[in-house]
Amino acid sequence: MTSKELMYIEDALGHEQYFLTKFGEIANSLQDGELKNCVNAMTAKHQALFDGFMNLL
């Protein structure tokens, strides 16, 4: 893997980590159960993306 490809993966990991943090904060602040479930589903999708990027390394 080239250094440029590693930089792209590092950048993608940073974005996914940001999404995970923000979605967690949002889910904790929501009162509506249906909306909270939706945000938790998005969190799970971004966790899967993060894990996929980590597996590339």
Coordinates of C-alpha atoms in Angstrom, one line a residue:
M1 CA 0.0 0.0 0.0
T2 CA 1.4 3.4 -0.9
S3 CA 1.8 6.2 1.5
K4 CA -1.0 8.1 -0.3
E5 CA -3.4 5.2 0.1
L6 CA -2.6 5.0 3.8
M7 CA -3.3 8.8 4.1
Y8 CA -6.7 8.2 2.4
I9 CA -7.5 5.4 4.9
E10 CA -6.3 7.5 7.8
D11 CA -8.6 10.3 6.7
A12 CA -11.5 8.0 6.2
L13 CA -10.9 6.5 9.7
G14 CA -10.9 10.0 11.2
H15 CA -14.2 10.8 9.5
E16 CA -15.9 7.6 10.6
Q17 CA -14.6 8.2 14.2
Y18 CA -16.1 11.6 14.1
F19 CA -19.5 10.3 12.9
L20 CA -19.4 7.6 15.6
T21 CA -18.8 10.2 18.3
K22 CA -21.4 12.6 17.1
F23 CA -24.1 10.0 16.5
G24 CA -23.5 8.6 20.0
E25 CA -23.9 12.1 21.5
I26 CA -27.0 12.7 19.4
A27 CA -28.6 9.3 20.4
N28 CA -28.0 10.0 24.1
S29 CA -29.8 13.4 23.8
L30 CA -32.9 12.1 22.0
Q31 CA -36.2 11.5 23.7
D32 CA -38.1 10.0 20.7
G33 CA -37.5 6.3 20.6
E34 CA -38.0 5.9 16.9
L35 CA -35.6 8.7 16.1
K36 CA -33.1 7.2 18.6
N37 CA -33.4 3.8 16.8
C38 CA -32.7 5.5 13.5
V39 CA -29.6 7.2 14.8
N40 CA -28.4 4.0 16.4
A41 CA -28.8 2.2 13.1
M42 CA -26.7 4.9 11.4
T43 CA -24.1 4.4 14.2
A44 CA -24.0 0.7 13.5
K45 CA -23.4 1.3 9.8
H46 CA -20.6 3.7 10.4
Q47 CA -19.1 1.3 13.0
A48 CA -19.1 -1.4 10.2
L49 CA -17.4 1.0 7.8
F50 CA -14.8 1.9 10.5
D51 CA -14.1 -1.8 11.1
G52 CA -13.8 -2.4 7.4
F53 CA -11.2 0.3 7.1
M54 CA -9.3 -1.0 10.1
N55 CA -9.3 -4.5 8.4
L56 CA -7.5 -3.0 5.4
L57 CA -4.6 -2.2 7.7

